[in-house]
CSV table of C-alpha atoms and ligand atoms in Angstrom, one decimal:
chain,number,residue,atom,x,y,z
N,1,MET,CA,0.0,0.0,0.0
N,2,SER,CA,1.6,3.3,-1.1
N,3,ASN,CA,-0.5,5.4,1.3
N,4,SER,CA,-0.2,3.2,4.4
N,5,PRO,CA,-0.1,4.9,7.7
N,6,PHE,CA,2.9,4.7,9.9
N,7,LEU,CA,2.7,1.8,12.5
N,8,SER,CA,5.1,2.5,15.3
N,9,ASN,CA,6.5,1.1,18.4
N,10,CYS,CA,6.2,3.6,21.2
N,11,ALA,CA,9.6,5.1,21.9
N,12,ALA,CA,9.4,8.6,23.6
N,13,GLU,CA,10.4,10.2,20.3
N,14,THR,CA,7.5,8.5,18.5
N,15,ILE,CA,5.0,9.8,21.1
N,16,ASP,CA,6.3,13.3,20.6
N,17,ASP,CA,6.0,12.9,16.8
N,18,GLY,CA,2.5,11.7,17.3
N,19,ALA,CA,1.6,14.8,19.4
N,20,ALA,CA,3.1,17.1,16.8
N,21,ALA,CA,1.2,15.3,14.0
N,22,LEU,CA,-2.1,15.8,16.0
N,23,LYS,CA,-1.3,19.5,16.4
N,24,ALA,CA,-0.7,19.7,12.7
N,25,GLY,CA,-4.2,18.2,12.0
N,26,TYR,CA,-3.3,14.6,11.3
N,27,LEU,CA,-4.9,11.5,12.8
N,28,VAL,CA,-3.1,9.3,15.3
N,29,ALA,CA,-4.6,6.0,16.5
N,30,PHE,CA,-3.4,5.1,19.9
N,31,PRO,CA,-3.9,2.4,22.6
N,32,THR,CA,-6.0,2.9,25.7
N,33,GLU,CA,-6.8,0.5,28.4
N,34,THR,CA,-10.3,-0.1,26.9
N,35,VAL,CA,-9.9,-0.2,23.1
N,36,TYR,CA,-7.8,1.7,20.6
N,37,GLY,CA,-8.9,5.2,19.7
N,38,LEU,CA,-8.7,7.2,16.5
N,39,GLY,CA,-7.4,10.6,17.7
N,40,ALA,CA,-7.6,14.1,16.4
N,41,ASP,CA,-7.2,17.6,17.9
N,42,ALA,CA,-10.6,18.2,19.5
N,43,THR,CA,-10.5,21.9,18.7
N,44,ASN,CA,-9.7,21.4,14.9
N,45,PRO,CA,-12.9,21.0,12.9
N,46,ILE,CA,-11.0,19.8,9.8
N,47,ALA,CA,-9.1,17.1,11.7
N,48,VAL,CA,-12.3,16.0,13.4
N,49,ALA,CA,-14.2,15.9,10.1
N,50,ARG,CA,-11.5,13.4,8.9
N,51,ILE,CA,-12.4,11.1,11.9
N,52,TYR,CA,-15.9,10.9,10.6
N,53,GLU,CA,-14.7,10.3,7.0
N,54,VAL,CA,-12.2,7.6,8.0
N,55,LYS,CA,-14.7,5.8,10.3
N,56,GLY,CA,-17.6,6.2,7.8
N,57,ARG,CA,-19.6,7.5,10.8
N,58,PRO,CA,-22.6,10.0,10.7
N,59,SER,CA,-21.3,13.5,11.6
N,60,ASP,CA,-24.0,14.2,14.3
N,61,HIS,CA,-22.6,11.4,16.4
N,62,PRO,CA,-20.7,13.0,19.4
N,63,LEU,CA,-17.1,12.2,20.3
N,64,ILE,CA,-15.2,11.7,23.6
N,65,VAL,CA,-12.6,14.3,24.4
N,66,HIS,CA,-9.6,12.7,26.1
N,67,ILE,CA,-7.4,14.7,28.5
N,68,ALA,CA,-4.3,13.8,30.5
N,69,ASP,CA,-5.2,15.2,33.9
N,70,LEU,CA,-8.0,16.8,35.9
N,71,LYS,CA,-6.3,20.2,35.5
N,72,TYR,CA,-7.3,20.2,31.8
N,73,LEU,CA,-11.0,19.5,32.6
N,74,ASP,CA,-12.3,23.0,33.5
N,75,GLN,CA,-11.8,24.5,30.1
N,76,TRP,CA,-14.1,21.9,28.6
N,77,ILE,CA,-17.1,22.0,31.0
N,78,ALA,CA,-19.6,24.6,32.4
N,79,ASP,CA,-20.1,22.8,35.7
N,80,MET,CA,-19.8,19.5,37.4
N,81,PRO,CA,-22.0,18.1,40.2
N,82,GLU,CA,-20.4,16.8,43.5
N,83,TYR,CA,-21.1,13.2,42.6
N,84,ALA,CA,-19.2,13.6,39.3
N,85,ILE,CA,-16.2,15.1,41.1
N,86,ALA,CA,-16.2,12.0,43.4
N,87,LEU,CA,-16.3,9.7,40.4
N,88,ALA,CA,-13.5,11.6,38.7
N,89,ARG,CA,-11.4,11.4,41.8
N,90,ASP,CA,-12.0,7.6,42.3
N,91,TYR,CA,-11.9,6.3,38.7
N,92,TRP,CA,-9.7,8.6,36.6
N,93,PRO,CA,-7.4,7.7,34.9
N,94,GLY,CA,-9.6,4.8,34.1
N,95,PRO,CA,-12.3,3.1,31.9
N,96,MET,CA,-14.9,5.8,32.6
N,97,THR,CA,-16.4,8.6,30.4
N,98,LEU,CA,-18.4,11.4,32.1
N,99,ILE,CA,-21.1,13.4,30.2
N,100,LEU,CA,-21.0,17.0,31.6
N,101,LYS,CA,-22.4,20.4,30.6
N,102,ARG,CA,-20.1,21.8,28.0
N,103,SER,CA,-18.1,25.1,27.8
N,104,GLU,CA,-17.6,27.3,24.8
N,105,LEU,CA,-14.6,25.2,23.9
N,106,ALA,CA,-16.6,22.1,23.2
N,107,LYS,CA,-18.1,22.9,19.8
N,108,ASP,CA,-21.0,21.3,18.0
N,109,PHE,CA,-18.6,19.3,15.8
N,110,ILE,CA,-17.5,17.5,19.0
N,111,THR,CA,-20.8,17.2,20.8
N,112,GLY,CA,-23.1,16.4,17.9
N,113,ASN,CA,-25.0,19.7,18.6
N,114,GLN,CA,-25.7,18.7,22.2
N,115,ASN,CA,-25.1,21.0,25.2
N,116,THR,CA,-23.0,18.3,26.8
N,117,VAL,CA,-19.5,17.0,26.3
N,118,ALA,CA,-18.0,13.5,27.0
N,119,ILE,CA,-14.7,13.5,28.8
N,120,ARG,CA,-12.3,10.7,29.7
N,121,ILE,CA,-8.8,10.4,31.2
N,122,PRO,CA,-7.5,7.0,30.0
N,123,ASP,CA,-5.4,4.7,32.1
N,124,ASN,CA,-2.6,3.7,29.6
N,125,SER,CA,0.9,5.0,29.7
N,126,ILE,CA,1.2,5.6,25.9
N,127,ALA,CA,-2.2,7.4,25.8
N,128,LEU,CA,-1.2,9.6,28.8
N,129,GLY,CA,2.2,10.2,27.3
N,130,LEU,CA,0.7,11.3,24.0
N,131,LEU,CA,-1.9,13.5,25.8
N,132,GLU,CA,0.8,15.1,28.0
N,133,ALA,CA,3.0,15.8,24.9
N,134,PHE,CA,-0.1,17.2,23.1
N,135,HIS,CA,-1.0,19.5,26.0
N,136,LYS,CA,2.7,20.7,26.1
N,137,LEU,CA,2.2,21.9,22.5
N,138,GLY,CA,-0.8,23.9,23.6
N,139,GLY,CA,-3.4,21.2,22.8
N,140,ALA,CA,-6.6,21.2,24.8
N,141,GLY,CA,-7.7,17.6,24.3
N,142,ILE,CA,-7.8,14.6,21.8
N,143,ALA,CA,-11.1,13.6,20.3
N,144,ALA,CA,-11.1,9.8,19.9
N,145,PRO,CA,-13.8,7.3,19.0
N,146,SER,CA,-13.0,3.7,18.9
N,147,ALA,CA,-10.7,3.1,15.9
N,148,ASN,CA,-13.0,0.9,13.8
N,149,ARG,CA,-15.2,1.5,10.8
N,150,PHE,CA,-18.8,2.5,11.8
N,151,GLY,CA,-20.8,-0.4,13.2
N,152,GLN,CA,-17.8,-2.8,13.4
N,153,VAL,CA,-16.2,-4.4,16.4
N,154,SER,CA,-13.8,-2.1,18.3
N,155,PRO,CA,-10.0,-2.8,17.9
N,156,THR,CA,-8.0,-4.0,20.9
N,157,THR,CA,-4.7,-4.4,19.0
N,158,ALA,CA,-2.8,-2.1,16.6
N,159,SER,CA,-3.1,-4.7,13.8
N,160,ALA,CA,-6.9,-4.7,14.3
N,161,VAL,CA,-6.8,-0.9,13.8
N,162,LEU,CA,-4.9,-1.4,10.5
N,163,GLU,CA,-7.3,-4.0,9.4
N,164,GLU,CA,-10.2,-1.6,10.1
N,165,LEU,CA,-8.8,1.7,8.9
N,166,GLY,CA,-5.6,1.0,7.0
N,167,ASP,CA,-7.2,1.7,3.7
N,168,TYR,CA,-8.6,5.1,4.8
N,169,LEU,CA,-5.6,6.5,6.6
N,170,THR,CA,-2.7,8.3,4.8
N,171,GLU,CA,1.0,8.1,5.4
N,172,GLU,CA,0.9,11.3,7.5
N,173,ASP,CA,-1.4,9.5,9.9
N,174,SER,CA,-0.1,7.0,12.3
N,175,VAL,CA,-1.0,4.1,14.6
N,176,LEU,CA,0.8,3.7,17.9
N,177,ASP,CA,1.2,0.1,18.9
N,178,GLY,CA,0.8,-0.5,22.6
N,179,GLY,CA,0.0,-4.2,22.6
N,180,PRO,CA,-3.4,-5.7,23.5
N,181,SER,CA,-5.8,-3.4,25.5
N,182,ALA,CA,-6.0,-4.4,29.1
N,183,VAL,CA,-9.8,-4.1,29.6
N,184,GLY,CA,-10.9,-4.9,26.1
N,185,LEU,CA,-14.4,-3.3,26.2
N,186,GLU,CA,-15.3,0.4,25.7
N,187,SER,CA,-15.5,2.7,28.8
N,188,THR,CA,-18.5,3.0,31.0
N,189,ILE,CA,-20.4,6.2,30.0
N,190,ILE,CA,-22.1,8.0,32.8
N,191,ASP,CA,-24.5,10.9,32.2
N,192,CYS,CA,-23.7,13.4,35.0
N,193,THR,CA,-26.1,16.2,34.0
N,194,GLY,CA,-28.9,15.2,36.3
N,195,THR,CA,-29.3,14.9,40.1
N,196,SER,CA,-28.0,11.4,40.1
N,197,PRO,CA,-25.7,9.4,37.7
N,198,ARG,CA,-27.2,7.5,34.8
N,199,ILE,CA,-25.3,4.8,32.9
N,200,LEU,CA,-25.5,5.2,29.1
N,201,ARG,CA,-23.1,2.4,28.3
N,202,PRO,CA,-21.9,-0.3,30.8
N,203,GLY,CA,-18.2,-1.0,31.2
N,204,ALA,CA,-15.5,-1.9,33.7
N,205,ILE,CA,-16.6,0.8,36.1
N,206,THR,CA,-19.6,-1.0,37.4
N,207,VAL,CA,-22.9,-0.1,39.0
N,208,ALA,CA,-21.6,-1.2,42.4
N,209,MET,CA,-18.5,1.0,42.0
N,210,ILE,CA,-20.6,4.0,41.0
N,211,GLU,CA,-23.0,3.6,43.8
N,212,LYS,CA,-20.2,3.1,46.4
N,213,THR,CA,-18.5,6.3,45.3
N,214,THR,CA,-21.5,8.6,44.8
N,215,ARG,CA,-23.7,7.1,47.6
N,216,LEU,CA,-26.5,7.5,45.2
N,217,GLU,CA,-28.7,4.8,43.8
N,218,ILE,CA,-28.6,4.4,40.0
N,219,SER,CA,-32.1,3.9,38.5
N,220,LYS,CA,-32.4,0.4,37.2
N,221,VAL,CA,-35.2,0.3,34.6
N,222,LEU,CA,-35.9,-2.8,32.7
N,223,ASP,CA,-35.3,-2.7,29.0
N,224,GLU,CA,-37.9,-4.1,26.6
N,225,GLU,CA,-35.3,-6.3,25.0
N,226,THR,CA,-34.0,-7.7,28.2
N,227,ILE,CA,-37.1,-7.8,30.4
N,228,GLY,CA,-36.9,-10.9,32.6
N,229,THR,CA,-33.1,-11.0,32.6
N,230,ASN,CA,-32.9,-8.2,35.1
N,231,GLU,CA,-30.6,-6.3,32.8
N,232,LEU,CA,-29.8,-2.6,33.2
N,233,HIS,CA,-31.7,-0.3,30.9
N,234,ILE,CA,-29.2,1.4,28.7
N,235,ARG,CA,-30.3,4.7,27.1
N,236,PHE,CA,-27.5,5.3,24.7
N,237,SER,CA,-28.2,8.9,23.8
N,238,GLY,CA,-26.9,10.2,20.6
N,239,SER,CA,-25.8,6.7,19.7
N,240,LEU,CA,-26.2,5.0,16.4
N,241,GLU,CA,-23.1,2.9,16.6
N,242,ASN,CA,-24.6,0.0,18.6
N,243,HIS,CA,-23.8,-2.9,16.3
N,244,TYR,CA,-20.3,-4.1,17.4
N,245,SER,CA,-20.9,-6.7,14.8
N,246,PRO,CA,-18.5,-9.2,13.2
N,247,LYS,CA,-19.4,-10.6,9.7
N,248,ALA,CA,-20.3,-13.9,11.3
N,249,LYS,CA,-23.7,-14.3,12.8
N,250,VAL,CA,-23.5,-14.2,16.6
N,251,LEU,CA,-25.7,-16.6,18.5
N,252,LEU,CA,-26.1,-16.4,22.3
N,253,ASP,CA,-26.5,-19.3,24.8
N,254,GLN,CA,-27.4,-22.0,22.3
N,255,GLN,CA,-25.8,-25.3,21.6
N,256,PRO,CA,-23.0,-24.7,19.0
N,257,VAL,CA,-23.3,-26.7,15.8
N,258,THR,CA,-20.5,-28.4,13.9
N,259,GLY,CA,-18.2,-26.1,12.0
N,260,SER,CA,-19.2,-23.0,13.9
N,261,GLY,CA,-17.0,-20.9,16.3
N,262,TYR,CA,-17.4,-21.0,20.0
N,263,ILE,CA,-16.5,-18.6,22.8
N,264,ALA,CA,-17.1,-19.6,26.5
N,265,LEU,CA,-15.4,-19.6,29.8
N,266,THR,CA,-12.7,-22.3,30.0
N,267,GLU,CA,-14.7,-24.7,32.3
N,268,ILE,CA,-17.3,-25.1,29.5
N,269,PRO,CA,-16.0,-27.8,27.1
N,270,THR,CA,-16.0,-27.5,23.3
N,271,PRO,CA,-18.5,-29.8,21.6
N,272,PRO,CA,-17.0,-32.1,18.9
N,273,GLY,CA,-16.5,-30.4,15.5
N,274,VAL,CA,-16.8,-26.9,17.0
N,275,ILE,CA,-14.0,-24.4,16.6
N,276,ARG,CA,-13.0,-22.9,20.0
N,277,LEU,CA,-12.2,-19.2,19.5
N,278,ALA,CA,-11.5,-18.3,23.1
N,279,ALA,CA,-11.6,-20.1,26.5
N,280,PRO,CA,-11.1,-17.2,29.0
N,281,LYS,CA,-10.5,-18.2,32.7
N,282,SER,CA,-12.4,-15.2,34.2
N,283,VAL,CA,-14.9,-12.5,33.4
N,284,GLU,CA,-12.1,-10.0,33.1
N,285,GLU,CA,-10.3,-12.2,30.6
N,286,PHE,CA,-13.5,-12.7,28.7
N,287,ALA,CA,-13.8,-9.0,28.2
N,288,GLN,CA,-10.1,-8.8,27.2
N,289,VAL,CA,-10.3,-11.4,24.5
N,290,LEU,CA,-13.8,-11.1,23.2
N,291,TYR,CA,-13.3,-8.7,20.3
N,292,GLU,CA,-10.2,-10.5,19.1
N,293,ALA,CA,-12.0,-13.8,19.3
N,294,LEU,CA,-14.9,-12.4,17.1
N,295,ARG,CA,-12.3,-11.1,14.6
N,296,ALA,CA,-10.6,-14.5,14.6
N,297,GLY,CA,-13.9,-16.0,13.6
N,298,ASP,CA,-14.1,-13.6,10.7
N,299,HIS,CA,-10.5,-14.4,9.7
N,300,GLN,CA,-11.5,-18.1,9.5
N,301,ASN,CA,-14.6,-17.2,7.4
N,302,LEU,CA,-17.0,-18.7,9.9
N,303,THR,CA,-20.6,-18.1,9.3
N,304,ALA,CA,-21.7,-18.5,12.9
N,305,ILE,CA,-20.1,-17.8,16.3
N,306,TYR,CA,-21.8,-19.2,19.4
N,307,VAL,CA,-21.2,-17.5,22.7
N,308,SER,CA,-22.0,-18.8,26.2
N,309,GLN,CA,-22.4,-15.6,28.1
N,310,PRO,CA,-20.9,-15.0,31.5
N,311,THR,CA,-23.4,-14.4,34.3
N,312,GLY,CA,-23.1,-11.8,37.1
N,313,ASP,CA,-23.6,-8.2,37.9
N,314,ASP,CA,-20.3,-6.6,37.3
N,315,LEU,CA,-18.2,-6.5,34.1
N,316,ALA,CA,-20.4,-9.4,32.8
N,317,ILE,CA,-23.2,-6.8,32.3
N,318,ALA,CA,-21.0,-4.9,29.8
N,319,ILE,CA,-20.0,-8.2,28.0
N,320,ARG,CA,-23.7,-9.2,27.7
N,321,ASP,CA,-24.5,-5.6,26.5
N,322,ARG,CA,-22.0,-5.8,23.6
N,323,LEU,CA,-22.9,-9.4,22.8
N,324,LEU,CA,-26.6,-8.5,22.6
N,325,LYS,CA,-25.7,-5.7,20.1
N,326,ALA,CA,-23.4,-8.0,18.2
N,327,SER,CA,-26.2,-10.6,17.9
N,328,ASN,CA,-28.9,-8.2,16.6
R,1,TXA,O1,-13.4,3.4,25.8
R,1,TXA,C1,-13.8,4.3,25.1
R,1,TXA,O2,-14.7,5.0,25.5
R,1,TXA,C2,-13.2,4.4,23.7
R,1,TXA,C3,-11.7,4.9,23.9
R,1,TXA,C4,-11.0,5.1,22.6
R,1,TXA,O3,-11.6,6.0,24.8
R,1,TXA,N1,-13.9,5.4,22.9
R,1,TXA,C5,-15.1,5.1,22.4
R,1,TXA,O4,-15.6,6.1,21.6
R,1,TXA,O5,-15.7,4.1,22.6
R,1,TXA,P1,-16.9,5.9,20.6
R,1,TXA,O6,-17.0,7.2,19.9
R,1,TXA,O7,-16.7,4.7,19.8
R,1,TXA,O8,-18.1,5.8,21.6
R,1,TXA,C6,-18.4,6.9,22.4
R,1,TXA,C7,-19.9,7.0,22.6
R,1,TXA,C8,-20.6,7.3,21.3
R,1,TXA,O9,-21.5,6.2,21.0
R,1,TXA,C9,-21.4,8.6,21.6
R,1,TXA,O10,-22.7,8.5,21.2
R,1,TXA,C10,-21.3,8.7,23.1
R,1,TXA,O11,-20.1,8.1,23.5
R,1,TXA,N2,-21.2,10.1,23.4
R,1,TXA,C11,-20.2,11.0,23.2
R,1,TXA,N3,-20.5,12.2,23.5
R,1,TXA,C12,-21.7,12.2,24.1
R,1,TXA,C13,-22.6,13.1,24.7
R,1,TXA,N4,-22.3,14.4,24.8
R,1,TXA,N5,-23.8,12.7,25.2
R,1,TXA,C14,-24.1,11.4,25.1
R,1,TXA,N6,-23.3,10.4,24.6
R,1,TXA,C15,-22.2,10.8,24.1
R,2,MG,MG1,-17.1,3.0,19.0
């Protein structure tokens, strides 16, 4: 490929080059602890427009602004309730995005014309290094959606980023390789514009963690699709990207048929003739390997991938949320 983006290891110099490229208006995909992000200067409308183009994503779809430290938060927001301050103190840097009332700096091209802005401080040394270097150059924050084409599975490795976006990035853009993402699922998104927190997307920061920190109860409404399973109601405002779909058909909690792929906790045996794609030892490992396992199924041209879902109230809720979307 003549216009292939630069895939780099992550020496200090490379991180500084990445920050300079962002400042100059180019795109830099980078690792975070959740999934890889496709970064652009969050104050540059032309650079942000390229994110939408490269992802093939509708342009009214809001983006998360990533910052390195709480000291860069004020400029982006109008105000912040006490409970959100408590969440920020307890879980940043970490797999949590807060939706807050925006300041003048958060333009419509970031917020999708909403009066709120999504903010996250990621817990990954390369992401934080890139952000710090970018702030040193005068940058306010890096807008970064997951580095996949619209509606596809989020990438948790640099090679998955190249597989998704390699054809759409130019040689001035780059992909920083930080190895596999530690968490493997997108951040918990919490709407902090009301009197109590509301989960818009479940993730590794769980209901119990949020309730413990804020001492507030999160409203648990049953969703039409999941009534009877006691699942959290997820109102995913502004969200169209809820497919997370591989090419293979994803089937949940059914007996896998011969020739199909299978993902389940390690204690569940593989039926004869079924292709085991992952056998994680814990719910945490399930989250880590899930997206790569779905990709592996596609690489093997499987038509169906069966998944035995993990049970439980914590990270398992986020896993079941993504699997439900993948199976629709
Ligand atoms: O873990 C993550 O959050 C990753 C890494 C790269 O940080 N990012 C990520 O971004 O998942 P994205 O764009 O793929 O998903 C962010 C979601 C979008 O679906 C968007 O609708 C929602 O966040 N969002 C962003 N700003 C919002 C806002 N102001 N109000 C409500 N939802 C918002
Ligand atoms: Mg995404």
